[in-house]
Coordinates of C-alpha atoms and ligand atoms in Angstrom, one line a residue:
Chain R
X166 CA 7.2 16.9 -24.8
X167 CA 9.5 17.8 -22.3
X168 CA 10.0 19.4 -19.3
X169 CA 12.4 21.1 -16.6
X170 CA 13.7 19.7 -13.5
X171 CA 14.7 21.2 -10.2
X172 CA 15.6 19.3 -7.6
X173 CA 18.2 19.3 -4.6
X174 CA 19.9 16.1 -4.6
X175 CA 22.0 15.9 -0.9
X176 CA 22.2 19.1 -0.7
X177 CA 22.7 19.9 -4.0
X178 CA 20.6 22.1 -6.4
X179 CA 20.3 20.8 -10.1
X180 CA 18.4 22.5 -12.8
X181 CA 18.1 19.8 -15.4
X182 CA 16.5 20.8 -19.4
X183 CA 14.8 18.7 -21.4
X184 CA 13.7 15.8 -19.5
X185 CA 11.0 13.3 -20.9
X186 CA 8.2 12.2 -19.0
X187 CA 8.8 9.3 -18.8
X188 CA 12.0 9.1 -17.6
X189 CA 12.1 7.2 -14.2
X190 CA 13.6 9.2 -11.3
X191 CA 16.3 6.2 -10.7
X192 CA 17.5 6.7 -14.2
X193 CA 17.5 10.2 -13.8
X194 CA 19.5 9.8 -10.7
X195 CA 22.0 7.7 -12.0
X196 CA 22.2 8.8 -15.9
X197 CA 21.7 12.4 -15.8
X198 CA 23.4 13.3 -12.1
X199 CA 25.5 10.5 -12.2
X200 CA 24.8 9.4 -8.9
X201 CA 25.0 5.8 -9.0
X202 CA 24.7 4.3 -5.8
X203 CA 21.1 4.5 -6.4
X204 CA 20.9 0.4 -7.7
X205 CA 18.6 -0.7 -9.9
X206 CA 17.5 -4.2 -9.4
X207 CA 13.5 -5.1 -10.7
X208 CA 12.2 -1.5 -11.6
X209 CA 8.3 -3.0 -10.7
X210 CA 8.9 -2.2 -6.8
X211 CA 9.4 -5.7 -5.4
X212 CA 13.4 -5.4 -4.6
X213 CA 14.0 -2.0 -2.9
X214 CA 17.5 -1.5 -4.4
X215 CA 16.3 1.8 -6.1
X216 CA 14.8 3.3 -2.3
X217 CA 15.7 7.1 -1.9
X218 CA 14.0 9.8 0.5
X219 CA 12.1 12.2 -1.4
X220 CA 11.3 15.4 1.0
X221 CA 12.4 12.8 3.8
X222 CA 10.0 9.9 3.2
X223 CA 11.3 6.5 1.4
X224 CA 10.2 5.9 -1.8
X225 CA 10.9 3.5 -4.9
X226 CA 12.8 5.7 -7.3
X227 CA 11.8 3.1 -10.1
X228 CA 7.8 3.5 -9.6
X229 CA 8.5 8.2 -9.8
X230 CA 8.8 9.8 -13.3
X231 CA 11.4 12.7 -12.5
X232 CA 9.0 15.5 -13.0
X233 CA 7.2 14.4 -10.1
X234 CA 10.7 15.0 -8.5
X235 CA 10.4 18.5 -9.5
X236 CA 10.8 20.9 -6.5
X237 CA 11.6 17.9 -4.3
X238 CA 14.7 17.3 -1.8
X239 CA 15.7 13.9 -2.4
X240 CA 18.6 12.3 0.2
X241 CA 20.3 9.3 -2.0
X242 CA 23.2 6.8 -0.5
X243 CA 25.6 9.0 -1.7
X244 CA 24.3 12.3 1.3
X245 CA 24.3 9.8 3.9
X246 CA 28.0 10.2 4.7
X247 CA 31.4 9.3 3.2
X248 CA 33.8 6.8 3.7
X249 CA 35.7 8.5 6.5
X250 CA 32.6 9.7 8.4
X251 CA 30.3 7.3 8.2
X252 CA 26.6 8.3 9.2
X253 CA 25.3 5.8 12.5
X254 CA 23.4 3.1 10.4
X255 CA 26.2 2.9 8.2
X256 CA 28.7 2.5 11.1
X257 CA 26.6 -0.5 12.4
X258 CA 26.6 -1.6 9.2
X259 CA 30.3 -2.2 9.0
X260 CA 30.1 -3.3 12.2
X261 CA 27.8 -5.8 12.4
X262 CA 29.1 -7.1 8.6
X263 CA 25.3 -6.0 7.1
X264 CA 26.9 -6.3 3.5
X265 CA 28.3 -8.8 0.9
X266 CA 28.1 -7.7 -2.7
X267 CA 26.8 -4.8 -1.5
X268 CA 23.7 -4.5 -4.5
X269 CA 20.6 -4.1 -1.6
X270 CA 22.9 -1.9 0.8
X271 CA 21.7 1.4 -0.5
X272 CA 17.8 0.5 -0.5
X273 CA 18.4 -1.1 3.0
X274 CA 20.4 2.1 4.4
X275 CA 17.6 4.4 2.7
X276 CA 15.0 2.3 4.4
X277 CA 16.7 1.7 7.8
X278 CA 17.1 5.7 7.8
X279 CA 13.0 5.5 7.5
X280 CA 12.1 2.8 9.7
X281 CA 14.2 4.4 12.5
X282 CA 12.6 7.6 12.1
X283 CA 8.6 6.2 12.1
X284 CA 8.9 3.3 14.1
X285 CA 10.0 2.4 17.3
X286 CA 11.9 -0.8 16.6
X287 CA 11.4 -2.3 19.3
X288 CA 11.8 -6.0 18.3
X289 CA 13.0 -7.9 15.7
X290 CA 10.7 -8.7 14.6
X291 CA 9.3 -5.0 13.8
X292 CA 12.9 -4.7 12.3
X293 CA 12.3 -7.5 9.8
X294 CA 8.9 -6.2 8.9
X295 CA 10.6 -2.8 8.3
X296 CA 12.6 -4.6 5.8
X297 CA 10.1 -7.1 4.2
X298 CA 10.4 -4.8 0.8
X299 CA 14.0 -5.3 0.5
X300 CA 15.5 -8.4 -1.4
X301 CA 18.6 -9.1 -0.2
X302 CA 20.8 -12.5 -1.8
X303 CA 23.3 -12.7 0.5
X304 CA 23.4 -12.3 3.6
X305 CA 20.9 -13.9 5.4
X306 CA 19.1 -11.0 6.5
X307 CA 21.1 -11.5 10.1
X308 CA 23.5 -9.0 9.9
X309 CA 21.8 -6.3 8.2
X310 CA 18.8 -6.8 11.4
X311 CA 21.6 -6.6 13.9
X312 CA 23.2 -3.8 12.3
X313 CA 19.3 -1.9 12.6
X314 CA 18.9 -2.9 16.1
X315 CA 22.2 -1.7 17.1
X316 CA 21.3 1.6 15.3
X317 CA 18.1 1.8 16.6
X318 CA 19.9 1.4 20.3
X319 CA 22.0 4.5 19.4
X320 CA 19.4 6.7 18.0
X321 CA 18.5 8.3 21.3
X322 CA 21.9 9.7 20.9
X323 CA 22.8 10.8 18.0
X324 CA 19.8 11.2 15.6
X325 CA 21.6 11.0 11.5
Chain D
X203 CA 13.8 4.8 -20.8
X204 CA 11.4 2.0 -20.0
X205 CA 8.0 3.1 -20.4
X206 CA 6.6 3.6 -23.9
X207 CA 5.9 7.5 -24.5
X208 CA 3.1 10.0 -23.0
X209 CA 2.3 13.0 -22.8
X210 CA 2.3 14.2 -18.9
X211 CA 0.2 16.7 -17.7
X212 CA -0.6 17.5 -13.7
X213 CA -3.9 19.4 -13.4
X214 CA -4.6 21.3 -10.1
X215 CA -8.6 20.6 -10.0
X216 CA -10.3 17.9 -10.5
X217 CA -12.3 19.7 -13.3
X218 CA -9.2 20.1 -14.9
X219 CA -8.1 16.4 -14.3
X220 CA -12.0 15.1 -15.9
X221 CA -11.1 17.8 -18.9
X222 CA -7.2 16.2 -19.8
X223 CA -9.2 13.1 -19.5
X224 CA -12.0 14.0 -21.5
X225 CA -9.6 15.4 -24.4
X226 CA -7.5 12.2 -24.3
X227 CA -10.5 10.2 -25.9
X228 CA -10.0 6.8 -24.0
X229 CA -6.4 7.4 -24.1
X230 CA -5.9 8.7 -21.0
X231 CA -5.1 7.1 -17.8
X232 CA -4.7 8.8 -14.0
X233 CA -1.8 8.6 -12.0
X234 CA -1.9 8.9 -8.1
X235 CA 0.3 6.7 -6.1
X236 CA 1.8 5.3 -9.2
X237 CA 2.6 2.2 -7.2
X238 CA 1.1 -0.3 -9.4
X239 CA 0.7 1.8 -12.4
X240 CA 4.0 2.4 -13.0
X241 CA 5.6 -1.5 -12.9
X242 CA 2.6 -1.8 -15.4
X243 CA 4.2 1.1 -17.3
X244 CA 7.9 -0.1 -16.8
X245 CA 6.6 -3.2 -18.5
X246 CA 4.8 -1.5 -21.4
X247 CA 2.1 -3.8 -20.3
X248 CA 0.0 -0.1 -20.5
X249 CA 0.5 2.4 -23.5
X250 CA -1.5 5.3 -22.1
X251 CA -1.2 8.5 -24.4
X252 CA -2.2 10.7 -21.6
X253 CA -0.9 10.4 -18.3
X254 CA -3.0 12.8 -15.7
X255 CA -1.4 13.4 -12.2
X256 CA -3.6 13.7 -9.5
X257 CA -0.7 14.5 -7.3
X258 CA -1.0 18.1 -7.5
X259 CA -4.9 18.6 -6.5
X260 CA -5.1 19.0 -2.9
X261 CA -8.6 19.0 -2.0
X262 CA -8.3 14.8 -3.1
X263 CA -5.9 14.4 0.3
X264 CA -8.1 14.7 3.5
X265 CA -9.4 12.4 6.5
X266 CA -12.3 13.8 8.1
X267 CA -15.1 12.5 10.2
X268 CA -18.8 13.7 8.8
X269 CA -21.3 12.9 11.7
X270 CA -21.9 8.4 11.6
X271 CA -19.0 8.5 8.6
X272 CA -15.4 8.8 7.9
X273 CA -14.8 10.4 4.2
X274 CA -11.1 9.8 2.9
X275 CA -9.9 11.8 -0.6
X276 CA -8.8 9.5 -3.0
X277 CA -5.2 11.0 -3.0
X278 CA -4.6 10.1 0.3
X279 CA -1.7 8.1 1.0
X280 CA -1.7 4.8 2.8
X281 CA 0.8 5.7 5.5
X282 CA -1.3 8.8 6.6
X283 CA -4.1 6.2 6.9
X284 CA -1.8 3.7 8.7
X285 CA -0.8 6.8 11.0
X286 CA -4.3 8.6 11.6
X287 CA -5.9 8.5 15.1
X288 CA -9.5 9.3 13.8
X289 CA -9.1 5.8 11.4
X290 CA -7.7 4.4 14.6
X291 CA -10.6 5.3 16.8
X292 CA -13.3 5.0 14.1
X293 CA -12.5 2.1 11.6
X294 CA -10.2 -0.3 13.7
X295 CA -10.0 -3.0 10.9
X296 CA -8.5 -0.6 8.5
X297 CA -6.1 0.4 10.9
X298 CA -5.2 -3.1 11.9
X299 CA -5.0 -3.9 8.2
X300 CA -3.1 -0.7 7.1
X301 CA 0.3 -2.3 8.0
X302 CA -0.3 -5.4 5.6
X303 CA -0.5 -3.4 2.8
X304 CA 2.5 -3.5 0.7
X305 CA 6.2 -2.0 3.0
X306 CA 6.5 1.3 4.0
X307 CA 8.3 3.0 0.5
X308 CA 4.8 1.5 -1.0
X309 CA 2.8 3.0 1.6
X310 CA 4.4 6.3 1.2
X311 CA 3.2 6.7 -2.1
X312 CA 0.4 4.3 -3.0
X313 CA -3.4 6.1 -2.5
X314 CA -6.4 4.8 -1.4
X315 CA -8.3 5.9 -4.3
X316 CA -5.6 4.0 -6.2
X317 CA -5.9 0.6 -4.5
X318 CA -9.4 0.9 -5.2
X319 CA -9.1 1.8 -8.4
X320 CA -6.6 -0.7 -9.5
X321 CA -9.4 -3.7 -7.8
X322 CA -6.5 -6.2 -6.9
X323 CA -8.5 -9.5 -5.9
X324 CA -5.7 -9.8 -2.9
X325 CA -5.5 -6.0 -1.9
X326 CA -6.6 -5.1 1.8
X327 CA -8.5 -1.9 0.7
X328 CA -11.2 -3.0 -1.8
X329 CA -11.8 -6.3 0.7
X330 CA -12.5 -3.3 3.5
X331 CA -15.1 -1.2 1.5
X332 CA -16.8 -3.9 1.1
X333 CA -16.5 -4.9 4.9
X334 CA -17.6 -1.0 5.3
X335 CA -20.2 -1.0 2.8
X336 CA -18.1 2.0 1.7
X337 CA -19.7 4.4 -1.6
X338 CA -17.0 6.2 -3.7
X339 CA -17.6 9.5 -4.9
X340 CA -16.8 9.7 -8.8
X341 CA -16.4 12.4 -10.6
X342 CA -17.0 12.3 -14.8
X343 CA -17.9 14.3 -18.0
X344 CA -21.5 14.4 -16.9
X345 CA -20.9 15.3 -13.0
X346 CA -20.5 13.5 -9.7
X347 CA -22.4 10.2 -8.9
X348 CA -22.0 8.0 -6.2
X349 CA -21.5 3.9 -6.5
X350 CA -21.6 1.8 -3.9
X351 CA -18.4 -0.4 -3.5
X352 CA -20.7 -3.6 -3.8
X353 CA -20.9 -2.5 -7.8
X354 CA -17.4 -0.9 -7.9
X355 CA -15.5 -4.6 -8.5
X356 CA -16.0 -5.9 -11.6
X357 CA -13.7 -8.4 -11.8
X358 CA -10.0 -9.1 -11.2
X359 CA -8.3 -5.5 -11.7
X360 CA -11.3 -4.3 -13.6
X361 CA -13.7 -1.6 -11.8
X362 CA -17.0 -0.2 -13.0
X363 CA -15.5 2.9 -14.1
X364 CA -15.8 5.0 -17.5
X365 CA -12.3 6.2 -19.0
X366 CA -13.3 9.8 -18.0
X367 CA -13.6 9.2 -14.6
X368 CA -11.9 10.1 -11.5
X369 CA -12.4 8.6 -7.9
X370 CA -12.7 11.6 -5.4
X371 CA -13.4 10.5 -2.0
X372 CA -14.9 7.6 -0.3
X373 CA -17.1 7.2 2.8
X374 CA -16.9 4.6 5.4
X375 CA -19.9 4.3 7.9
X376 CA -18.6 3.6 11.1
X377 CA -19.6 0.3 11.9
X378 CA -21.6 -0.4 15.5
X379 CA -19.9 -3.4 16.6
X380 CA -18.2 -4.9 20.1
X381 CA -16.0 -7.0 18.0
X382 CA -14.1 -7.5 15.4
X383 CA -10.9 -8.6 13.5
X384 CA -8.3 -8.8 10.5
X385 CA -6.7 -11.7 9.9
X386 CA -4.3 -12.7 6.7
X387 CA -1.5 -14.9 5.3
X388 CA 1.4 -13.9 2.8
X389 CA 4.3 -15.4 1.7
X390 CA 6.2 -12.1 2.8
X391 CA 5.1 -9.6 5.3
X392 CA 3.4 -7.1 3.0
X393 CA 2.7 -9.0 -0.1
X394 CA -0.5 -9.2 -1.6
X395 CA -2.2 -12.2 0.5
X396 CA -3.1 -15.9 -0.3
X397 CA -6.1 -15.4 1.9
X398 CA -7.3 -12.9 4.3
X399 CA -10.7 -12.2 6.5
X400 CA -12.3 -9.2 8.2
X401 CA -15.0 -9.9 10.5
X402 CA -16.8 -7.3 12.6
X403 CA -19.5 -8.5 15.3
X404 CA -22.2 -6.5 17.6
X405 CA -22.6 -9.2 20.2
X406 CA -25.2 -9.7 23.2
X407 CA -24.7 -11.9 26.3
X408 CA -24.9 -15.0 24.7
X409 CA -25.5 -14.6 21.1
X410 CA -24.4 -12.9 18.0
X411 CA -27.1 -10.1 17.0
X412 CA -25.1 -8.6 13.6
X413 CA -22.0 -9.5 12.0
X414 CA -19.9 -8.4 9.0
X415 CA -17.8 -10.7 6.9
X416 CA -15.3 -9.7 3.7
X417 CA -12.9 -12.2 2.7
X418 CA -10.5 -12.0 -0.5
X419 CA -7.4 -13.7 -2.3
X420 CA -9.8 -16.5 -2.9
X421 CA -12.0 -14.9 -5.8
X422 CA -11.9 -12.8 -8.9
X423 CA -12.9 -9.9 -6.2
X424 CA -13.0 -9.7 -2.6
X425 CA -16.4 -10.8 -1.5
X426 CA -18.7 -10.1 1.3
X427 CA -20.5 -12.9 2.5
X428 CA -23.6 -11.8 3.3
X429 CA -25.1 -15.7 3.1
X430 CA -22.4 -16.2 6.1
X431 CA -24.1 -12.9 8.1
X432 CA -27.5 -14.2 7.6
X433 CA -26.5 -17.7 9.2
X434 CA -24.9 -15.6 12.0
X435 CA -27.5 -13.9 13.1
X436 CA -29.0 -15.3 16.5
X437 CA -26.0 -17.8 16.8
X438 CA -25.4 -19.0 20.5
X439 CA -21.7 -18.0 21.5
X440 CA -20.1 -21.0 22.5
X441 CA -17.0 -22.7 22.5
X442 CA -17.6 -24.7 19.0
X443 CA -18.7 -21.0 17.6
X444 CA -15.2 -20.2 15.5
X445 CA -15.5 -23.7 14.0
X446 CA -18.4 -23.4 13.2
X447 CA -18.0 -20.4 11.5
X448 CA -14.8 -21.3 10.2
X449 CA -17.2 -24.4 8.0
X450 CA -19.7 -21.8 7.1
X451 CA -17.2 -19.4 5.4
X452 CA -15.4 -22.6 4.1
X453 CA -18.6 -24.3 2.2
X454 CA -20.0 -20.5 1.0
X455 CA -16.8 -19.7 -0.8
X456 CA -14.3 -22.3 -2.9
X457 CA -10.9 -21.0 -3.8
X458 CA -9.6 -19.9 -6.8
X459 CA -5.6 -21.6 -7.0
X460 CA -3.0 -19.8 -9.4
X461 CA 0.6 -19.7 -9.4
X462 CA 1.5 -18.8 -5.9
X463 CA -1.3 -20.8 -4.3
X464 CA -3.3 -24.0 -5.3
X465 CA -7.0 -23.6 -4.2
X466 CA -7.0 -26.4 -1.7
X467 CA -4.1 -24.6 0.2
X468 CA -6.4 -21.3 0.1
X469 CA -9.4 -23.0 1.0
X470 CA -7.4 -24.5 4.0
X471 CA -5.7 -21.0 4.9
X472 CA -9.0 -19.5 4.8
X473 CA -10.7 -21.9 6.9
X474 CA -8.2 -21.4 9.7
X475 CA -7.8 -17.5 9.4
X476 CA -11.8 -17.4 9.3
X477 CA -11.6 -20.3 13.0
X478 CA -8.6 -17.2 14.4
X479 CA -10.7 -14.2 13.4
X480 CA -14.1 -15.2 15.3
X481 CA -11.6 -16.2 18.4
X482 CA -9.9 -12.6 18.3
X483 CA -13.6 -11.4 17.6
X484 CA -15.3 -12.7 20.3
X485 CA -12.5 -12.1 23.2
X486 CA -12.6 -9.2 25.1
X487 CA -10.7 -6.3 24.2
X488 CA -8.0 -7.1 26.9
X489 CA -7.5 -10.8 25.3
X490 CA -6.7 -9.5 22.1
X491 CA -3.3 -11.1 20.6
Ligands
FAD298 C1 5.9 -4.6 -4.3 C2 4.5 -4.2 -4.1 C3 3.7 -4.8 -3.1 C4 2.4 -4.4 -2.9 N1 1.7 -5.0 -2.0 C5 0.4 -4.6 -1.7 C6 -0.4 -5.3 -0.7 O1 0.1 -6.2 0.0 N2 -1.6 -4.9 -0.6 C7 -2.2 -3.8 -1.3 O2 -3.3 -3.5 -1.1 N3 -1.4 -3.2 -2.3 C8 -0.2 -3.6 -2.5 N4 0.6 -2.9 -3.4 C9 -0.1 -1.9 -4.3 C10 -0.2 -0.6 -3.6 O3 -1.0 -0.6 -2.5 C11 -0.7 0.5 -4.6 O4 -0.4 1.7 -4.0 C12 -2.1 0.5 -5.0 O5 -2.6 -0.7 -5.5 C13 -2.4 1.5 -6.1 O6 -2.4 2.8 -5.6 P1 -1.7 4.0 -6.3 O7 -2.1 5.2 -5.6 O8 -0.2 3.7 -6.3 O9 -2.3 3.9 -7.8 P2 -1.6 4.1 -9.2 O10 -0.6 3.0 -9.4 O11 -1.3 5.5 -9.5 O12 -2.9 3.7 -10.1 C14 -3.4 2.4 -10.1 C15 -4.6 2.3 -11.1 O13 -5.7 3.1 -10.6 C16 -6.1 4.2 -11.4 N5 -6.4 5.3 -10.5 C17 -5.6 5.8 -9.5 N6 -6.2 6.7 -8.8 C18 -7.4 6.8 -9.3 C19 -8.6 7.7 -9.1 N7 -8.6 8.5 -8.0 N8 -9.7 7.6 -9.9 C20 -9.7 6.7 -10.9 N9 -8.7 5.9 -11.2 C21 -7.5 5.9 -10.4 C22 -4.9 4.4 -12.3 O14 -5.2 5.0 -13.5 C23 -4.3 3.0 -12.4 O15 -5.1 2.3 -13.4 C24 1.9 -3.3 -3.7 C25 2.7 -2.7 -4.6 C26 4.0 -3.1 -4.8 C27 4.8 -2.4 -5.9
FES299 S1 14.4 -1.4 -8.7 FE1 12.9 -0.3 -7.7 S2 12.2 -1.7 -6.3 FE2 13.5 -2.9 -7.5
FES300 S1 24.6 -7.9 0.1 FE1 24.4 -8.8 -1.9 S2 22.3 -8.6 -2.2 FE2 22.5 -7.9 -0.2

């Protein structure tokens, strides 16, 4: 059994054959569009890494098969921005040093890009609720919640 | 490739959902949010033959008052509950409780019918129907019945449920009350709780005239303490009146202790959560923290 996929990926449209169910939509991300900077850390939902939008709302791309992608826009790391224009949150997160390895950065940044859409951000503390689903083992957290504060300071001016 | 092989199929009705199940023979298992299905999945710690998504049937996704009740479809994700001003105005302890469940990417996806279904002991939902005195709406081989949620929990992630069947909505009465309160601990903000407490009270002047009390994360199930109601009943309110609750749902309940937890350091948490709930309870709706 097998199935068709249509999705558009970043703007992208992709028509991809022969897909088994039970391929994971991370997998399919990475191993059939070749868009890696999806990261794949736990694959049961506790870690984040793997956090995409799919038709603009955050979601684990380990706990979706890719047929229930099918039909779906889905915004990955990689239709944020590039290197030399950088999209706000990303910016901040240069600035503010909200990366070391750089393994959680494109589950943070996919979440950040929710959380400063739905919430108001107001406080650190909502910041660091925001980002309780996202494991992060290096940096303290610190940087990557002043690097959403100082994004969420900018969003009444340029919204990403 | 992590999960073991199925077949896939997405119905649009829930006839047709009860049918794929039906012609799966026991094989068959639903899929709605898929947010603890699928880590079950990923881990082959299920083999289903027969996946059925409910994602595509759109009469399942609704909030809607119906006279004294509010009646959710199962599909219905936790972030529209989180978000919805009717839940807001009408059940304020699921509101208040909607943000503990799981982090938003969760809540995107996971269903209501789903946390239900899946009868964590430590999930915020099944602990509410029982607070509620919800009654789920199942559909099966044979038709629709209706089961209240005090039946529904079996045991730890086990419901009352045939293989053929399919939650379909749920109704919450709307609960008379001048005060009321969620209250629970987590390692992380969002993770399933050590201990939580939901306590809804209709007060007079001086004394308590009806009260509601759910705990869970300290049992196989959540529980409603009913015994706890019954000594509540009449109660002068007075200073010593959250400690004195806080011992009554302490000596009606003992703690089950696992791997995150010992059951001396739930027994404590719920003792104090249960003391911080009747506080927030009893204080006038400007006092609230
Ligand atoms: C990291 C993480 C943290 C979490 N933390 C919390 C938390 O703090 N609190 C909390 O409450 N939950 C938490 N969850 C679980 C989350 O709320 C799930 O969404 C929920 O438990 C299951 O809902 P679902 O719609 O995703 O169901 P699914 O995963 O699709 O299904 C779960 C089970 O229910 C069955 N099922 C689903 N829908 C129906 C139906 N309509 N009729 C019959 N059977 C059905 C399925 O066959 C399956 O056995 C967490 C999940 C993760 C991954
Ligand atoms: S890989 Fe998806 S949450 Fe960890
Ligand atoms: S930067 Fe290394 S895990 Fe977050």
């Amino acid at each position: 059994m097998s199935a068709t996929v249509s999705v558009t990926v970043n703007g992208t449209k992709y028509d991809v054959q022969d897909v088994e169910p039970r391929l994971l939509l991370s997998d399919f991300l990475r191993d059939m569009l070749g868009l890696t900077g999806t990261h794949v850390g736990c694959e049961h939902g506790v870690c984040g890494a793997c956090t995409v939008l799919v038709n603009g709302d955050s979601v684990r791309s380990c706990l979706m098969l890719a047929i229930q992608a099918n039909g779906a826009e889905i915004t990955t790391v990689e239709g944020l921005g590039t290197p030399e224009t950088l999209n706000v949150l990303q910016a901040q997160f240069r600035e503010h040093h909200g990366l070391q390895c750089g393994f959680c950065t494109p589950g943070m940044l996919m979440t950040g890009e929710d959380l400063l859409r739905k919430y108001p951000l107001a406080t650190d503390d909502e910041i660091r609720e925001g980002l309780s689903g996202n494991l992060c083992r290096c940096t303290g957290y610190q940087n990557i919640v002043a690097a959403i504060r100082a994004a969420a300071g900018k969003r009444a001016e340029t919204v990403p | 490739m992590k999960p073991a092989k199925f077949d896939y199929v997405a119905p649009t009705t829930v006839d047709a959902a009860v049918e794929a199940l039906r012609a799966a023979n026991g094989e068959g298992k639903v899929l709605a949010g898929g947010q603890s299905l699928l880590p079950l999945l990923n881990f082959r710690m299920t083999r289903p033959a027969v996946l059925v998504d409910l994602n595509g049937i759109r009469e399942l996704s609704f909030i809607e008052l119906r006279g004294d009740r509010v009646a959710i479809g199962a599909l219905t994700r936790h972030r529209e509950i989180e978000q919805s001003p009717l839940i807001a105005s009408k059940l304020p302890v699921m509101a208040a409780a909607m943000r503990h469940v799981a982090h938003l990417a969760i809540r995107n996806r996971g269903t209501i019918g789903g946390s239900l279904s899946h009868a964590d002991p430590a999930a915020e939902l099944p602990m509410l129907s029982l607070l509620y005195s919800a009654s789920l709406s199942v559909q099966g081989p044979s038709g629709r019945r209706t089961i209240a949620a005090e039946d529904f929990f079996v045991d730890a992630l086990t419901n009352c449920l045939e293989p053929e069947d399919i939650v379909v909505e749920i109704e919450f009465p709307i609960l008379q009350q001048n005060g009321w309160a969620f209250e629970e601990v987590a390692r992380r903000f969002g993770d399933f709780a050590l201990a939580s407490i939901a306590v809804s009270v209709r007060r007079g002047a001086s004394t308590i005239k009806d009260a509601r009390v759910a705990v869970m994360g300290v049992a196989d199930t959540p529980l409603r303490l009913k015994e706890v109601e019954g000594q509540l009943r009449g109660i002068a309110i007075d200073d010593q009146m959250p400690d004195r609750f806080s011992e009554l749902v302490t000596s009606s309940v003992s703690a089950n202790g696992d791997l995150h937890a010992s059951a001396e350091y739930r027994q404590h948490l719920l003792g104090q959560l249960a003391r911080r709930a009747m506080q927030t309870a009893l204080a006038a709706e400007s006092d609230r923290r």
